[in-house]
C-alpha positions as protocol buffer text, in pm:
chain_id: "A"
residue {
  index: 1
  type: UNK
  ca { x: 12852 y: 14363 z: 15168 }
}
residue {
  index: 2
  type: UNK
  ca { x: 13081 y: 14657 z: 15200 }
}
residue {
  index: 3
  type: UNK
  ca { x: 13407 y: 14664 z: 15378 }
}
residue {
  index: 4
  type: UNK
  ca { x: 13452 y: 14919 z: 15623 }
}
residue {
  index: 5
  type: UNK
  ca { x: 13755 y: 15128 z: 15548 }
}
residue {
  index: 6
  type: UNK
  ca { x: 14012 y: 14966 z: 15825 }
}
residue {
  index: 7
  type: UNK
  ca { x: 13919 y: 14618 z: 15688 }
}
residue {
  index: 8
  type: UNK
  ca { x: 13987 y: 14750 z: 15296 }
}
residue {
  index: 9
  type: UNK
  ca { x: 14368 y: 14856 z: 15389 }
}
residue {
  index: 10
  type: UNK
  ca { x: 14437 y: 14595 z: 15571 }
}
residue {
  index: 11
  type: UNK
  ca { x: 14326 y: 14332 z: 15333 }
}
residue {
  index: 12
  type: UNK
  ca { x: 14529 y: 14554 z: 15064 }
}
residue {
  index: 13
  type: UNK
  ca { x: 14825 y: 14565 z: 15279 }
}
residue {
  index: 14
  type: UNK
  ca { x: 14800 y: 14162 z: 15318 }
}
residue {
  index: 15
  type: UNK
  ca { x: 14796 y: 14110 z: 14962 }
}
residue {
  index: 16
  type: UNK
  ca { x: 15080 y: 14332 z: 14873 }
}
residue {
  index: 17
  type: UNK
  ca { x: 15285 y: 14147 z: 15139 }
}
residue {
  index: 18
  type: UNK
  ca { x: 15200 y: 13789 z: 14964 }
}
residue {
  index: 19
  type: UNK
  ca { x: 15310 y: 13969 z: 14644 }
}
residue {
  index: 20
  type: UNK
  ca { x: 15602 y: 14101 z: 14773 }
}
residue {
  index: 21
  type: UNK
  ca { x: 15706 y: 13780 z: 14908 }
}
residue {
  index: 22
  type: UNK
  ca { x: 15589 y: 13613 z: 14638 }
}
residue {
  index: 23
  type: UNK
  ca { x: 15843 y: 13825 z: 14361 }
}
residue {
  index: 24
  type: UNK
  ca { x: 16107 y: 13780 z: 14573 }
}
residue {
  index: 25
  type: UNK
  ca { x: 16117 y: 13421 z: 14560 }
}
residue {
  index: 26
  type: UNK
  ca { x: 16076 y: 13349 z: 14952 }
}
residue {
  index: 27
  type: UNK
  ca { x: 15863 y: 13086 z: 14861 }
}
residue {
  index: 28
  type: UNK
  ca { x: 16105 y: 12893 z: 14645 }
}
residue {
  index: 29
  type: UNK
  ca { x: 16430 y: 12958 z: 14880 }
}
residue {
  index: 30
  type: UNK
  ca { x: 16587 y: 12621 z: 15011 }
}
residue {
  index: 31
  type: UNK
  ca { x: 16606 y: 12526 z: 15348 }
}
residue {
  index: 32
  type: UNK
  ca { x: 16910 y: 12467 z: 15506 }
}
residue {
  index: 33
  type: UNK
  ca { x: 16905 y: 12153 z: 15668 }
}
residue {
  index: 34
  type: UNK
  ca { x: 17096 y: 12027 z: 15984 }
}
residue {
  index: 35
  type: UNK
  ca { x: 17185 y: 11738 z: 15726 }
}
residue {
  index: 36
  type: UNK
  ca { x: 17320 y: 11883 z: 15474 }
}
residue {
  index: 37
  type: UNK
  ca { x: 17561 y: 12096 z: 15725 }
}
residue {
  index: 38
  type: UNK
  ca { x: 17637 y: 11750 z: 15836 }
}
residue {
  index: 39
  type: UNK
  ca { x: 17686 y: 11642 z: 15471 }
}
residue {
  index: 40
  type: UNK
  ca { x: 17923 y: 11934 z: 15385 }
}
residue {
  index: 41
  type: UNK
  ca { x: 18126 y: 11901 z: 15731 }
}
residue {
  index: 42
  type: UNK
  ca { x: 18203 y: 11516 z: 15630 }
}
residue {
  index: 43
  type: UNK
  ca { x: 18288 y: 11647 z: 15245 }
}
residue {
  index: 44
  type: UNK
  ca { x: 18540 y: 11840 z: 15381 }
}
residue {
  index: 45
  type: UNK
  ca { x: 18670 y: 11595 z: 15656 }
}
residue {
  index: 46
  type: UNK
  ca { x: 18711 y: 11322 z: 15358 }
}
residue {
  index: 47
  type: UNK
  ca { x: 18915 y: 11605 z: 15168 }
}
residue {
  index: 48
  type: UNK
  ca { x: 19145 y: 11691 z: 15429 }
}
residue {
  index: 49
  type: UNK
  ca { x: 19215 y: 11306 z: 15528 }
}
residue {
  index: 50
  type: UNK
  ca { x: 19244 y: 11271 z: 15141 }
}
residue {
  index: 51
  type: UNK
  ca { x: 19561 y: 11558 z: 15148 }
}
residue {
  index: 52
  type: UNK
  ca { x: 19696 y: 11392 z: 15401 }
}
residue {
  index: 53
  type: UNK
  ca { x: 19720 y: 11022 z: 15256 }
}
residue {
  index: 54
  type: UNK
  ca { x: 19818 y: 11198 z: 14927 }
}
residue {
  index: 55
  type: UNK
  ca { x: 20114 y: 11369 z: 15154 }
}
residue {
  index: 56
  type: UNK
  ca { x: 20200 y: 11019 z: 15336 }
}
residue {
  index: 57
  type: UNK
  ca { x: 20198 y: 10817 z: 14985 }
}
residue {
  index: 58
  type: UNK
  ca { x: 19892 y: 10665 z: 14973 }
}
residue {
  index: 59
  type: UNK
  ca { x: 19703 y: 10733 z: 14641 }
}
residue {
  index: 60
  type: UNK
  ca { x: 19491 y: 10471 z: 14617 }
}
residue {
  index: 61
  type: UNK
  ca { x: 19357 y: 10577 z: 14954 }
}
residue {
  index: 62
  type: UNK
  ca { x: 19364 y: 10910 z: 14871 }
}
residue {
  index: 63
  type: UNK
  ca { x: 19184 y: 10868 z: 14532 }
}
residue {
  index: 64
  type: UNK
  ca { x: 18885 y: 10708 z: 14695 }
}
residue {
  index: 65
  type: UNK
  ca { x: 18852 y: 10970 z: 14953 }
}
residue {
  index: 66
  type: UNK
  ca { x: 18820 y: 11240 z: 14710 }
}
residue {
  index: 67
  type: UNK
  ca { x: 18622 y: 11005 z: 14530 }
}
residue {
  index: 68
  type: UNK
  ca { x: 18354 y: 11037 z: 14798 }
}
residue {
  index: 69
  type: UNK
  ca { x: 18424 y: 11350 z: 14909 }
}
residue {
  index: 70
  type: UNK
  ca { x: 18294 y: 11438 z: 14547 }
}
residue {
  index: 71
  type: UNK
  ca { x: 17996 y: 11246 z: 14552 }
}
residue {
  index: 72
  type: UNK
  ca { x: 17930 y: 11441 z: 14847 }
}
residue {
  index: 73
  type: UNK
  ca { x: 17968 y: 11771 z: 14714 }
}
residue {
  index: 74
  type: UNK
  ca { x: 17772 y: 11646 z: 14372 }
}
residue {
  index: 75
  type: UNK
  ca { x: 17453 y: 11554 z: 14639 }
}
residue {
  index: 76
  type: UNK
  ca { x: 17483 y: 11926 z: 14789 }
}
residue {
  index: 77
  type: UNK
  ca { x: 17503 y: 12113 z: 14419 }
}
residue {
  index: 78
  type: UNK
  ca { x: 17165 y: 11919 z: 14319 }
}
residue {
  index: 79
  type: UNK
  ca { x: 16976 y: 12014 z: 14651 }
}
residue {
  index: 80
  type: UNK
  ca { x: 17138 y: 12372 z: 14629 }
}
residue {
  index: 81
  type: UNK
  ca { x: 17117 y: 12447 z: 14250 }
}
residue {
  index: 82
  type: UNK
  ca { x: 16904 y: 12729 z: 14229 }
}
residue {
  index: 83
  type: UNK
  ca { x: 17055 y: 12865 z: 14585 }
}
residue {
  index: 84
  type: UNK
  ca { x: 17413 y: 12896 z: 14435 }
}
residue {
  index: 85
  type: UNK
  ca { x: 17277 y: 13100 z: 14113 }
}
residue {
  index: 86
  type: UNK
  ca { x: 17136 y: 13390 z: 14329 }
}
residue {
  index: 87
  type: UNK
  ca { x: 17415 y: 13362 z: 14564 }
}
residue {
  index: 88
  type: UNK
  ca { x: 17709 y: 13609 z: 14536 }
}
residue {
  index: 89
  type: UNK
  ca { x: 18040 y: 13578 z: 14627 }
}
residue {
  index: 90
  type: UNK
  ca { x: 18250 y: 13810 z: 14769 }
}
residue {
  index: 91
  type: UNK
  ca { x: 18556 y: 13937 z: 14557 }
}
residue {
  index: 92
  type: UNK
  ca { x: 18776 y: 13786 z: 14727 }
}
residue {
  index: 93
  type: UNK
  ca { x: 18626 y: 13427 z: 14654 }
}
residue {
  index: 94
  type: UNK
  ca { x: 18583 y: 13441 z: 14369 }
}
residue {
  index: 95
  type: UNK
  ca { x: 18972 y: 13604 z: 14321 }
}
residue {
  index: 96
  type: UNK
  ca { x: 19042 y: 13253 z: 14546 }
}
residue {
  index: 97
  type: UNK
  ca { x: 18813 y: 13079 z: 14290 }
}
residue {
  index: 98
  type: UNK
  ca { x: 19001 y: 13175 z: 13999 }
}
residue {
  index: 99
  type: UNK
  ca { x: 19354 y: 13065 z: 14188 }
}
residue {
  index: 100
  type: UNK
  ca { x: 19229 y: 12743 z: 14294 }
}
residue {
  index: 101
  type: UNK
  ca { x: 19079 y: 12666 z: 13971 }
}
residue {
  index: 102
  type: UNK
  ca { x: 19415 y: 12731 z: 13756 }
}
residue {
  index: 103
  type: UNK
  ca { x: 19582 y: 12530 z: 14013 }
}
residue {
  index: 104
  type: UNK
  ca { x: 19357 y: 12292 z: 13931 }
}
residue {
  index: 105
  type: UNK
  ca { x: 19389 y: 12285 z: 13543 }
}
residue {
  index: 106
  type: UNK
  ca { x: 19825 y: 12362 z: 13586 }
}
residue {
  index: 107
  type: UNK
  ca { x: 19817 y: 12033 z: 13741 }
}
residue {
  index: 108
  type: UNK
  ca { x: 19612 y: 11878 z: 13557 }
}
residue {
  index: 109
  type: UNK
  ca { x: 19769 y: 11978 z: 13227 }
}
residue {
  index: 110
  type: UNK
  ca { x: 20079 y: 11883 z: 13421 }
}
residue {
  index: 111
  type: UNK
  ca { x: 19937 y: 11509 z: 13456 }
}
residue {
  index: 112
  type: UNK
  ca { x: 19865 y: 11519 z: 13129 }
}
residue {
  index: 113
  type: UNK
  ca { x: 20216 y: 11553 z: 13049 }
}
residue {
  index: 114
  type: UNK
  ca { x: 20330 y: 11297 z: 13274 }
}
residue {
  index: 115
  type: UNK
  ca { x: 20086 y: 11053 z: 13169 }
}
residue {
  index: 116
  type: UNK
  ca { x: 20193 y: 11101 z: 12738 }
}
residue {
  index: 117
  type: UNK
  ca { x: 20593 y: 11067 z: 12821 }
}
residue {
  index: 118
  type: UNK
  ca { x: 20482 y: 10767 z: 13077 }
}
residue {
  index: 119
  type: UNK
  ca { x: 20324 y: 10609 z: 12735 }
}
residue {
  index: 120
  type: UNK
  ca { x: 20590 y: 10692 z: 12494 }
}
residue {
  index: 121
  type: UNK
  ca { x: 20865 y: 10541 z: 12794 }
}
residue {
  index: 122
  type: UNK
  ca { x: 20616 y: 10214 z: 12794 }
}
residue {
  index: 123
  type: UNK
  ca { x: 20628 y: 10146 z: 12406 }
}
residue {
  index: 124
  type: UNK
  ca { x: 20996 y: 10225 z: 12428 }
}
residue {
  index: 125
  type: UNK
  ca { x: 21047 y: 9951 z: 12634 }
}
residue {
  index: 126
  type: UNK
  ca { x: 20797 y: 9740 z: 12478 }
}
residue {
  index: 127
  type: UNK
  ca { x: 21025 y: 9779 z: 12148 }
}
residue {
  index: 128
  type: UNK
  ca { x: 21344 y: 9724 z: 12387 }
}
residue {
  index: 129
  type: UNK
  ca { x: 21159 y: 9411 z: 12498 }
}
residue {
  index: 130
  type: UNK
  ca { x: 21164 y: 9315 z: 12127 }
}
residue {
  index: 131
  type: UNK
  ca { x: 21522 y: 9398 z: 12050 }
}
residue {
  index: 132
  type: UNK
  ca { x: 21601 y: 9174 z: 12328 }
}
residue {
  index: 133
  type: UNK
  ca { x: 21758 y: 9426 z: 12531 }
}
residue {
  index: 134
  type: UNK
  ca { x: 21620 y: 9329 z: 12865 }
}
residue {
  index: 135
  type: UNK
  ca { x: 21830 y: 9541 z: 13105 }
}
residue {
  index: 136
  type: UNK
  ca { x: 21699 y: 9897 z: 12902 }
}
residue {
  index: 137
  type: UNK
  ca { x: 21376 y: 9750 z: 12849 }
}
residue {
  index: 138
  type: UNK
  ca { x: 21369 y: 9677 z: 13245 }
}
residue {
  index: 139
  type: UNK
  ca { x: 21466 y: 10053 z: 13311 }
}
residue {
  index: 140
  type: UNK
  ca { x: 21231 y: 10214 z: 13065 }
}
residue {
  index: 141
  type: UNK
  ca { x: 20910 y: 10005 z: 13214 }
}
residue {
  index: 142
  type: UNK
  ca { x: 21047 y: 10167 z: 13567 }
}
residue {
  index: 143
  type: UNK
  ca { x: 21047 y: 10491 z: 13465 }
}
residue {
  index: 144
  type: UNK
  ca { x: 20686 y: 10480 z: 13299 }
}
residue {
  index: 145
  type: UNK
  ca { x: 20564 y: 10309 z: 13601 }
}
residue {
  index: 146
  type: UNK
  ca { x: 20727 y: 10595 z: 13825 }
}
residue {
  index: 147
  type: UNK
  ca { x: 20545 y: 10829 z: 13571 }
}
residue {
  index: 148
  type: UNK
  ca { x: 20267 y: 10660 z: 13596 }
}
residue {
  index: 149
  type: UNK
  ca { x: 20254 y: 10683 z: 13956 }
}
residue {
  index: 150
  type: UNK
  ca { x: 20342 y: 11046 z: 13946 }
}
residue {
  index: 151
  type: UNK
  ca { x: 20046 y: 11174 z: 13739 }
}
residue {
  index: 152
  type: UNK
  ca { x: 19807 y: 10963 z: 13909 }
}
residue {
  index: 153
  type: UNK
  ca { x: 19929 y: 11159 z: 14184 }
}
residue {
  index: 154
  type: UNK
  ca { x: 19878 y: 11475 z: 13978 }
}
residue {
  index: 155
  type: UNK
  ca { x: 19569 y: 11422 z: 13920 }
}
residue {
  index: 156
  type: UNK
  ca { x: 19429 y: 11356 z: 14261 }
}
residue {
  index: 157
  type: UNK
  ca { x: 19594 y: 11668 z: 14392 }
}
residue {
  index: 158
  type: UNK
  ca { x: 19385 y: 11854 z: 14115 }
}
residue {
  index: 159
  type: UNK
  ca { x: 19051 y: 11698 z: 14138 }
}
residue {
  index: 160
  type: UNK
  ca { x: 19154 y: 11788 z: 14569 }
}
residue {
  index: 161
  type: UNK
  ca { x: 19198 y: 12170 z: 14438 }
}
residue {
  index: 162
  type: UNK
  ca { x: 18909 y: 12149 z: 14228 }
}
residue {
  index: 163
  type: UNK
  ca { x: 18678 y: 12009 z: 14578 }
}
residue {
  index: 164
  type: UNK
  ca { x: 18852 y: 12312 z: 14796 }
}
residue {
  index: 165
  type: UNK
  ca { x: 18639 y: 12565 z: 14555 }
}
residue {
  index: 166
  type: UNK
  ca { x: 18357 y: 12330 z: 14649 }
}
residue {
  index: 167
  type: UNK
  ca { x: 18448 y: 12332 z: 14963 }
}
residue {
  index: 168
  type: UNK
  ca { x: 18412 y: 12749 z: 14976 }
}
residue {
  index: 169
  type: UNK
  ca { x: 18123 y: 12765 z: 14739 }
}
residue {
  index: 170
  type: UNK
  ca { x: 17958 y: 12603 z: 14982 }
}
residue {
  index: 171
  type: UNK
  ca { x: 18069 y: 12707 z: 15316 }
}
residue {
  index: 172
  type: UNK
  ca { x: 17725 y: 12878 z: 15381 }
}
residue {
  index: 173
  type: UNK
  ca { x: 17617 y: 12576 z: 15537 }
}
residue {
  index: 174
  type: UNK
  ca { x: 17918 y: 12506 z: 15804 }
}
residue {
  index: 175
  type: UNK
  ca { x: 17834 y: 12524 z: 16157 }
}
C-alpha cells in the first residue's frame, strides 16, 4: 500500500490547505445574510425618521423609534459578535467613534443636569403648594415640566448619537 509520489504531495498539499483554513478561522466566519442587510437598512431608516420627529417635536414618537431601532442593532451585535472583534476600523472611524460617543455622554450628562434642577424646581413648588402660594407654585411646576420635557429630549438625541456609531460599526452589511 504505497503511495506513488504525485499522490503523497498532493494529499500533503490538501491537508496543509484544511490547516491553513482551519487557523485562520474560515470555518467559524459569519455569513452575511441578505436579512440582516435588510435588518441594518430598517435600523437605520427607524433612526433617521426618529431625528426627524425629535426635530418636528415629537418625543414620544421619537423615543419609540430609537427604541426599536436599538433592538435592532442589539439583534445584529449578537449574530455579529465575534465578526466585530476581528474587524478593524479605519482611523478615521474610530476618530468619528470617539466624537460621536462624547456627543453622546455631553448630552447625556447634559440631561442629567436638566433632569436634577427639573426635581429641585418640582419640590420647590411642591413646598410653594404648601405655603399656599398658588400662582409661584403654578410657575415652578411649569418650569420643571418644561425641564422635564427638555431632558427627555436630551436623552433621546444621545441614545440617537449613541445608534449612529452603531449605525457605522456596522455598515459592512449595507447594500
Amino acid at each position: 500500500m504505497f503511495m506513488s509520489r504525485g499522490n503523497c504531495g498532493i494529499c500533503v498539499l490538501a491537508l496543509a490547505l484544511v490547516l491553513a483554513l482551519a487557523g485562520t478561522g474560515w470555518a467559524a466566519k459569519p455569513t452575511f445574510s441578505p436579512d440582516h442587510a435588510i435588518l441594518y437598512k430598517r435600523a437605520v431608516g427607524l433612526l433617521d425618521q426618529a431625528q426627524q420627529k425629535l426635530k418636528a417635536g415629537d418625543l414620544a414618537g421619537a423615543k419609540a423609534l430609537v427604541k426599536q431601532s436599538n433592538s435592532l442593532f442589539t439583534l445584529l451585535k449578537k449574530e455579529y459578535a465575534g465578526a466585530l472583534t476581528e474587524r478593524e476600523l479605519a482611523p478615521q472611524e474610530d476618530q468619528q467613534l470617539a466624537i460621536n460617543q462624547k456627543l453622546a455622554d455631553d448630552t447625556r450628562a447634559e440631561a442629567d443636569r436638566l433632569m436634577a434642577a427639573a426635581a429641585a424646581k418640582d419640590k420647590k413648588a411642591q413646598e410653594l403648594e404648601a405655603q399656599g402660594r398658588e400662582a409661584d407654585s403654578k410657575a415652578s411646576y411649569r418650569q420643571s415640566k418644561d425641564e422635564y420635557n427638555r431632558a427627555q429630549s436630551l436623552y433621546v438625541s444621545s441614545a440617537l448619537q449613541a445608534l449612529r456609531n452603531q449605525q457605522m460599526i456596522f455598515r459592512f452589511l449595507a447594500p
